[in-house]
CSV table of C-alpha atoms in Angstrom, one decimal:
chain,number,residue,atom,x,y,z
A,1,MET,CA,71.6,132.6,-188.6
A,2,PRO,CA,73.3,129.5,-188.8
A,3,SER,CA,76.9,130.0,-190.9
A,4,GLU,CA,76.7,128.2,-194.6
A,5,ILE,CA,77.3,124.1,-194.2
A,6,PRO,CA,79.3,122.0,-196.2
A,7,ASP,CA,78.2,120.3,-199.6
A,8,GLY,CA,79.4,117.5,-198.3
A,9,PRO,CA,79.9,114.3,-200.8
A,10,ALA,CA,79.8,115.0,-204.6
A,11,PRO,CA,76.1,114.8,-205.6
A,12,GLY,CA,75.2,111.1,-206.8
A,13,PRO,CA,72.7,110.1,-208.7
A,14,ALA,CA,69.6,110.6,-206.2
A,15,ASP,CA,70.8,114.4,-205.7
A,16,ASP,CA,71.4,115.7,-209.6
A,17,ALA,CA,67.3,115.3,-209.7
A,18,THR,CA,67.7,115.2,-213.6
A,19,LYS,CA,64.9,112.7,-214.3
A,20,PRO,CA,61.8,114.7,-216.1
A,21,LEU,CA,59.0,115.3,-212.9
A,22,HIS,CA,56.6,114.1,-215.8
A,23,SER,CA,58.5,111.2,-216.5
A,24,GLY,CA,56.2,107.6,-216.0
A,25,ALA,CA,53.5,110.2,-215.1
A,26,LEU,CA,50.7,108.8,-217.5
A,27,PRO,CA,50.0,105.4,-215.0
A,28,ARG,CA,50.5,107.5,-212.3
A,29,VAL,CA,47.2,109.8,-213.6
A,30,ILE,CA,45.8,106.5,-215.0
A,31,ALA,CA,45.2,105.3,-211.7
A,32,SER,CA,44.4,109.0,-210.0
A,33,LEU,CA,41.6,108.7,-212.3
A,34,VAL,CA,40.5,105.5,-211.3
A,35,ILE,CA,40.8,106.5,-207.6
A,36,GLY,CA,38.6,109.7,-208.1
A,37,GLY,CA,36.3,107.5,-210.2
A,38,GLY,CA,35.7,105.2,-207.3
A,39,PHE,CA,35.8,108.6,-204.0
A,40,LEU,CA,32.6,109.4,-207.0
A,41,TRP,CA,31.0,106.1,-206.5
A,42,LEU,CA,31.3,106.2,-202.8
A,43,LEU,CA,29.9,109.9,-202.8
A,44,MET,CA,26.8,109.0,-204.6
A,45,ARG,CA,26.1,105.8,-203.3
A,46,GLY,CA,26.7,107.5,-199.7
A,47,GLY,CA,24.2,110.2,-200.7
A,48,LEU,CA,26.7,112.5,-199.6
A,49,PRO,CA,26.0,115.7,-202.2
A,50,LEU,CA,29.3,116.3,-203.8
A,51,VAL,CA,27.1,120.3,-205.0
A,52,PRO,CA,24.8,121.6,-202.8
A,53,PRO,CA,20.9,122.2,-204.1
A,54,LYS,CA,20.8,125.3,-206.2
A,55,GLU,CA,18.9,127.2,-202.9
A,56,ALA,CA,22.0,126.2,-200.8
A,57,LEU,CA,24.1,127.9,-203.0
A,58,ALA,CA,21.9,131.4,-203.5
A,59,GLN,CA,21.9,131.4,-199.7
A,60,LEU,CA,25.6,131.4,-199.4
A,61,PRO,CA,26.6,134.2,-197.1
A,62,VAL,CA,28.9,135.9,-199.1
A,63,ALA,CA,31.0,137.6,-196.1
A,64,HIS,CA,31.7,135.3,-193.8
A,65,VAL,CA,32.7,133.2,-197.7
A,66,LEU,CA,35.3,136.2,-198.2
A,67,GLY,CA,36.3,136.3,-194.5
A,68,PHE,CA,37.1,132.3,-195.5
A,69,CYS,CA,39.0,133.5,-198.6
A,70,VAL,CA,41.0,135.9,-196.2
A,71,LEU,CA,42.0,133.9,-193.9
A,72,LEU,CA,43.5,131.4,-196.0
A,73,MET,CA,44.9,133.3,-198.1
A,74,ILE,CA,46.8,134.8,-194.8
A,75,GLY,CA,47.5,131.1,-193.7
A,76,ILE,CA,49.4,130.6,-198.1
A,77,GLY,CA,51.1,133.7,-197.0
A,78,LEU,CA,52.7,132.4,-193.6
A,79,ARG,CA,53.1,129.2,-195.1
A,80,THR,CA,55.2,130.0,-198.1
A,81,HIS,CA,57.3,132.6,-196.4
A,82,ARG,CA,58.4,129.8,-193.6
A,83,TRP,CA,60.1,128.1,-196.2
A,84,THR,CA,62.7,130.5,-196.4
A,85,TYR,CA,63.8,129.4,-192.6
A,86,LEU,CA,64.5,126.4,-193.9
A,87,ILE,CA,66.3,126.5,-197.2
A,88,LYS,CA,68.5,129.8,-196.1
A,89,PRO,CA,70.7,128.1,-193.8
A,90,ILE,CA,71.8,125.6,-196.7
A,91,ALA,CA,71.8,128.4,-199.6
A,92,PRO,CA,72.0,131.9,-198.0
A,93,GLU,CA,72.7,133.3,-201.0
A,94,MET,CA,69.3,132.1,-202.6
A,95,PRO,CA,66.9,134.7,-203.0
A,96,ALA,CA,64.0,134.9,-200.9
A,97,ARG,CA,61.7,135.4,-203.8
A,98,ARG,CA,62.6,132.6,-205.7
A,99,ILE,CA,62.5,130.3,-202.2
A,100,MET,CA,58.4,131.3,-202.3
A,101,GLY,CA,58.1,130.9,-205.7
A,102,VAL,CA,59.1,127.3,-205.7
A,103,CYS,CA,56.7,127.0,-202.8
A,104,MET,CA,53.8,128.3,-203.9
A,105,LEU,CA,54.2,126.0,-207.2
A,106,GLY,CA,55.2,123.1,-204.6
A,107,PHE,CA,51.8,123.6,-202.5
A,108,ALA,CA,50.2,123.8,-206.0
A,109,ALA,CA,51.6,120.7,-207.4
A,110,VAL,CA,51.1,118.6,-204.1
A,111,PHE,CA,47.0,120.0,-204.4
A,112,LEU,CA,46.6,119.3,-207.8
A,113,ALA,CA,48.8,116.4,-209.2
A,114,PRO,CA,47.7,112.8,-208.5
A,115,LEU,CA,48.3,110.8,-206.0
A,116,ARG,CA,50.7,113.7,-204.2
A,117,THR,CA,53.4,113.6,-207.0
A,118,GLY,CA,53.8,116.7,-206.1
A,119,GLU,CA,55.8,116.7,-203.1
A,120,LEU,CA,58.6,116.2,-205.8
A,121,VAL,CA,58.3,119.5,-207.4
A,122,ARG,CA,60.1,121.9,-204.9
A,123,PRO,CA,63.0,119.9,-204.2
A,124,TYR,CA,63.6,119.7,-208.0
A,125,LEU,CA,62.9,123.2,-208.5
A,126,ILE,CA,64.7,124.4,-206.1
A,127,SER,CA,67.6,122.4,-206.8
A,128,GLN,CA,68.0,123.5,-210.0
A,129,GLY,CA,70.7,125.8,-209.4
A,130,GLY,CA,73.1,123.1,-207.4
A,131,LYS,CA,72.2,124.5,-204.4
A,132,PRO,CA,70.9,123.9,-202.2
A,133,THR,CA,71.1,120.3,-203.6
A,134,PHE,CA,67.7,117.8,-204.2
A,135,MET,CA,68.4,116.1,-201.0
A,136,GLN,CA,68.9,119.0,-199.0
A,137,ALA,CA,66.3,120.4,-200.3
A,138,THR,CA,64.1,117.1,-199.5
A,139,GLY,CA,65.6,117.5,-196.1
A,140,SER,CA,64.2,120.6,-195.5
A,141,VAL,CA,60.7,119.4,-197.1
A,142,ALA,CA,60.5,115.9,-195.1
A,143,ALA,CA,61.1,118.4,-191.7
A,144,GLU,CA,58.2,120.9,-192.9
A,145,ARG,CA,55.8,117.8,-193.4
A,146,ILE,CA,57.0,116.2,-190.2
A,147,VAL,CA,56.2,119.4,-187.8
A,148,ASP,CA,53.1,120.7,-189.6
A,149,GLY,CA,51.8,116.7,-189.5
A,150,LEU,CA,52.6,116.6,-185.5
A,151,MET,CA,51.3,120.1,-184.6
A,152,VAL,CA,47.9,119.9,-187.0
A,153,THR,CA,47.3,116.1,-184.7
A,154,PHE,CA,48.1,118.1,-181.7
A,155,PHE,CA,45.2,120.8,-182.5
A,156,THR,CA,43.2,118.0,-183.6
A,157,PHE,CA,43.5,115.9,-180.4
A,158,VAL,CA,42.7,118.8,-178.2
A,159,ALA,CA,40.0,119.8,-180.1
A,160,LEU,CA,38.6,116.3,-180.0
A,161,SER,CA,39.0,116.5,-176.4
A,162,VAL,CA,37.2,119.1,-175.4
A,163,ALA,CA,34.8,119.7,-178.3
A,164,THR,CA,30.9,118.2,-177.7
A,165,LYS,CA,30.9,115.2,-180.3
A,166,ILE,CA,27.3,113.3,-181.2
A,167,SER,CA,27.2,110.2,-178.8
A,168,PRO,CA,27.2,107.7,-179.3
A,169,LEU,CA,29.0,108.7,-182.8
A,170,PRO,CA,27.5,107.3,-186.2
A,171,SER,CA,28.3,103.5,-187.0
A,172,GLN,CA,27.7,104.8,-190.8
A,173,LEU,CA,28.7,107.8,-193.0
A,174,GLY,CA,25.5,108.8,-194.8
A,175,ASP,CA,24.6,105.6,-196.5
A,176,LEU,CA,28.1,104.1,-196.2
A,177,PRO,CA,29.5,101.9,-193.8
A,178,LEU,CA,32.4,103.5,-192.6
A,179,PRO,CA,32.2,104.1,-188.8
A,180,VAL,CA,32.4,107.9,-188.2
A,181,ALA,CA,33.4,106.2,-184.6
A,182,ALA,CA,36.9,105.6,-186.1
A,183,VAL,CA,37.5,109.2,-186.9
A,184,PRO,CA,38.6,110.2,-183.7
A,185,ALA,CA,41.0,107.0,-183.5
A,186,ALA,CA,42.7,107.3,-186.9
A,187,ALA,CA,43.5,111.3,-185.3
A,188,TYR,CA,44.6,109.4,-182.3
A,189,GLY,CA,47.1,107.4,-184.1
A,190,ALA,CA,48.3,109.9,-186.5
A,191,LEU,CA,49.7,112.0,-183.3
A,192,ILE,CA,51.4,109.4,-182.5
A,193,LEU,CA,52.9,108.6,-185.8
A,194,PHE,CA,53.9,111.9,-186.3
A,195,SER,CA,55.3,112.3,-183.0
A,196,CYS,CA,57.5,109.3,-183.4
A,197,ALA,CA,58.5,110.6,-186.8
A,198,PHE,CA,59.6,114.2,-185.2
A,199,ALA,CA,61.5,112.6,-182.4
A,200,GLY,CA,63.7,110.0,-185.2
A,201,MET,CA,64.1,113.2,-187.6
A,202,THR,CA,65.6,115.2,-184.2
A,203,ALA,CA,67.5,112.7,-183.2
A,204,PHE,CA,69.3,111.9,-187.0
A,205,TYR,CA,70.1,115.1,-187.2
A,206,PHE,CA,71.6,115.1,-183.7
A,207,ALA,CA,73.7,111.7,-184.8
A,208,ARG,CA,74.3,112.2,-188.1
A,209,ARG,CA,77.5,111.9,-187.7
A,210,LEU,CA,77.1,108.6,-186.0
A,211,ALA,CA,74.6,107.3,-188.4
A,212,GLY,CA,77.2,108.1,-191.4
A,213,ARG,CA,79.4,105.8,-189.8
A,214,VAL,CA,77.3,103.1,-189.2
A,215,THR,CA,75.9,103.2,-192.7
A,216,ARG,CA,79.7,103.0,-194.3
A,217,LYS,CA,80.4,100.5,-192.0
A,218,VAL,CA,77.5,98.1,-192.4
A,219,VAL,CA,77.2,98.9,-195.9
A,220,GLY,CA,80.6,98.7,-196.8
A,221,LEU,CA,80.9,95.0,-196.1
A,222,VAL,CA,79.0,94.9,-199.3
A,223,SER,CA,80.4,98.0,-201.3
A,224,THR,CA,82.5,100.7,-200.2
A,225,ARG,CA,81.2,102.6,-203.5
A,226,ALA,CA,77.6,102.1,-202.2
A,227,ALA,CA,78.2,102.7,-198.7
A,228,GLU,CA,79.6,106.4,-199.6
A,229,PHE,CA,76.5,107.2,-201.7
A,230,ALA,CA,74.2,105.9,-199.1
A,231,ALA,CA,76.0,108.1,-196.1
A,232,GLY,CA,76.5,111.1,-198.6
A,233,THR,CA,72.5,110.4,-199.0
A,234,LEU,CA,71.9,110.5,-195.4
A,235,GLU,CA,74.3,113.3,-194.9
A,236,ARG,CA,72.7,115.6,-197.4
A,237,LEU,CA,69.3,114.6,-196.4
A,238,ALA,CA,70.7,116.2,-192.9
A,239,ASP,CA,71.9,119.4,-193.7
A,240,GLY,CA,67.8,120.1,-195.0
A,241,LEU,CA,67.8,120.2,-191.0
A,242,ALA,CA,70.1,122.7,-190.7
A,243,PHE,CA,67.9,124.8,-189.1
A,244,PHE,CA,67.7,122.9,-185.9
A,245,PRO,CA,70.7,124.6,-184.1
A,246,SER,CA,70.0,128.0,-184.3
A,247,ARG,CA,67.2,129.5,-182.2
A,248,SER,CA,66.2,132.6,-184.0
A,249,THR,CA,65.3,130.4,-187.3
A,250,LEU,CA,63.7,127.7,-185.4
A,251,LEU,CA,61.4,130.0,-183.2
A,252,ARG,CA,60.2,131.8,-186.4
A,253,PHE,CA,59.5,128.7,-188.2
A,254,MET,CA,57.9,127.3,-185.5
A,255,GLY,CA,56.0,130.4,-185.0
A,256,SER,CA,54.7,130.9,-188.4
A,257,THR,CA,53.2,127.4,-188.8
A,258,LEU,CA,51.6,127.5,-185.5
A,259,LEU,CA,49.7,131.4,-187.1
A,260,TYR,CA,49.2,129.3,-190.2
A,261,TRP,CA,46.8,126.7,-188.6
A,262,THR,CA,46.0,128.8,-186.4
A,263,CYS,CA,44.6,131.0,-190.1
A,264,ASN,CA,43.1,127.5,-190.9
A,265,ILE,CA,41.0,127.5,-187.6
A,266,LEU,CA,39.5,130.5,-187.9
A,267,SER,CA,38.6,130.6,-191.3
A,268,GLN,CA,37.0,127.4,-190.9
A,269,TRP,CA,35.0,128.2,-187.7
A,270,VAL,CA,33.9,131.7,-189.7
A,271,LEU,CA,32.7,129.7,-192.6
A,272,LEU,CA,30.7,127.0,-190.1
A,273,ARG,CA,29.1,129.7,-188.5
A,274,GLY,CA,28.2,131.9,-191.5
A,275,LEU,CA,26.1,128.7,-193.4
A,276,GLY,CA,24.2,128.4,-189.3
A,277,LEU,CA,26.1,125.7,-187.7
A,278,PRO,CA,27.2,126.5,-184.6
A,279,ALA,CA,30.4,125.6,-184.6
A,280,SER,CA,33.0,126.1,-181.7
A,281,LEU,CA,36.4,127.1,-182.1
A,282,ALA,CA,37.0,123.0,-181.2
A,283,GLN,CA,34.8,121.8,-183.4
A,284,ALA,CA,36.2,124.2,-186.3
A,285,ALA,CA,40.1,122.9,-184.9
A,286,ALA,CA,38.8,119.4,-185.7
A,287,CYS,CA,37.2,120.0,-188.9
A,288,MET,CA,40.6,121.4,-189.9
A,289,GLY,CA,42.3,118.5,-188.5
A,290,ILE,CA,40.6,115.5,-190.1
A,291,GLN,CA,40.3,117.9,-193.7
A,292,GLY,CA,44.1,118.2,-193.5
A,293,LEU,CA,44.8,114.2,-192.5
A,294,GLY,CA,41.9,113.4,-195.2
A,295,SER,CA,44.5,115.1,-197.7
A,296,LEU,CA,47.1,112.6,-196.4
A,297,VAL,CA,45.3,109.8,-198.5
A,298,PRO,CA,46.7,109.7,-202.1
A,299,ALA,CA,43.6,110.8,-204.1
A,300,GLY,CA,42.9,111.9,-207.7
A,301,PRO,CA,44.0,115.3,-209.3
A,302,GLY,CA,42.8,118.1,-207.3
A,303,MET,CA,42.2,115.5,-203.9
A,304,PHE,CA,39.1,114.7,-205.4
A,305,GLY,CA,37.5,112.4,-203.5
A,306,ALA,CA,39.5,112.0,-200.3
A,307,PHE,CA,38.9,115.9,-199.3
A,308,GLN,CA,35.5,115.7,-199.6
A,309,ILE,CA,35.0,112.2,-197.6
A,310,ALA,CA,37.3,114.4,-194.9
A,311,GLY,CA,35.3,116.8,-194.6
A,312,PHE,CA,31.8,114.8,-194.3
A,313,SER,CA,33.1,112.8,-191.5
A,314,ALA,CA,34.3,115.7,-189.9
A,315,LEU,CA,30.9,117.2,-190.0
A,316,ALA,CA,29.4,113.9,-188.6
A,317,MET,CA,31.5,113.9,-185.3
A,318,PHE,CA,29.3,117.2,-184.5
A,319,PHE,CA,26.1,117.5,-186.2
A,320,PRO,CA,22.9,115.7,-187.0
A,321,MET,CA,23.1,113.4,-190.5
A,322,GLU,CA,20.4,115.6,-192.0
A,323,GLN,CA,22.3,119.0,-191.6
A,324,VAL,CA,25.3,116.8,-192.6
A,325,THR,CA,24.1,116.4,-195.8
A,326,THR,CA,22.4,119.7,-196.4
A,327,VAL,CA,24.0,122.5,-195.0
A,328,GLY,CA,27.2,120.3,-194.5
A,329,ALA,CA,27.4,119.6,-198.1
A,330,SER,CA,27.5,124.2,-198.6
A,331,PHE,CA,30.6,123.8,-196.2
A,332,VAL,CA,32.4,120.9,-197.9
A,333,PHE,CA,31.6,122.6,-201.6
A,334,VAL,CA,32.8,125.8,-200.5
A,335,THR,CA,36.1,124.6,-198.6
A,336,TYR,CA,37.0,122.2,-201.7
A,337,THR,CA,36.3,124.9,-204.3
A,338,VAL,CA,38.0,127.9,-202.4
A,339,ASN,CA,41.0,125.5,-202.0
A,340,LEU,CA,41.1,124.2,-205.8
A,341,VAL,CA,41.0,128.0,-207.0
A,342,LEU,CA,43.9,129.5,-204.7
A,343,ASN,CA,46.1,126.7,-205.4
A,344,SER,CA,45.4,127.3,-209.0
A,345,LEU,CA,46.3,130.8,-208.9
A,346,GLN,CA,49.4,130.2,-206.7
A,347,VAL,CA,50.8,128.5,-210.1
A,348,LEU,CA,50.8,132.0,-211.1
A,349,GLY,CA,51.5,133.2,-208.1
A,350,GLY,CA,54.4,131.1,-208.2
A,351,PHE,CA,55.8,131.6,-211.8
A,352,TRP,CA,55.3,135.3,-211.3
A,353,LEU,CA,57.7,135.4,-207.9
A,354,MET,CA,60.6,133.3,-209.7
A,355,ALA,CA,60.6,135.7,-212.9
A,356,LYS,CA,60.8,138.8,-210.6
A,357,PRO,CA,64.0,140.8,-211.5
A,358,LYS,CA,66.1,141.7,-208.9
A,359,SER,CA,65.3,145.1,-207.8
């Protein structure tokens, strides 16, 4: 494990993170509800059932739904623990249980809070003790998100390359004029975007001293104080990438990430097969990837709407629309409901881990 890195310049306003997370929440909540209402209108207009028929719900394969839940929970455990590999290099004394508790609360907030405002929860909570700082924690979260994005888009690219798709892809989704043919192009574009982000993140970490000098020189032409603040902020962001120099830490983090996404793929495959959709592993991986990319779209509380549209769009690449709006509706309903329940339970798990006394 790398040695503890220096704190760098004294924290500035951005590092204090003293502004309450709920500040200015009302406009965001209203905006998210409007967006959620818009998605609901789209689903209803497109003939995409939000809830499958009662007879379909009665025939849900219990064993496969349980298998789906178990694999998702294993993935949650891997996702939660891997953040310790990013936080420990910058805060060696931070108890692993607190890191994992904050991580569970943070991911639950990302899913449940409107417009992805939950992304700020982890840096805010983990920095309350002063170390790591808010910007250091933000750097670690940004690194994690970029690696996740790169891995899921790579899986999706490979899956779409080998999976058997409907040819030609539908020109609309249900009764909506949303071309399903645009989904693979969006996935390939996301792969390019995250590849560039990963390359930029790597270059930024190893050239952070140069970045600091250039920032001080350029911004210093206007204000010396502003230059120090900007350079210090960049340096603390770079501190959040301190796992890079340690091969063992990097391999553990990447290995946990690989296992996490593998569990997600397997969970989708188990559920699809149980529902009677003869999906291959490649098709399941593509569905997982498209749903993951759909969750990046700012949406209402609980990612409502964007999650469902992404799920239906993924299925429409591989199965006839008659199946998508019937059996597929059960798939989308189960995946969303289970994710909603598990993320809600993560709130309890997160508080329990953070409150657990030292042994």
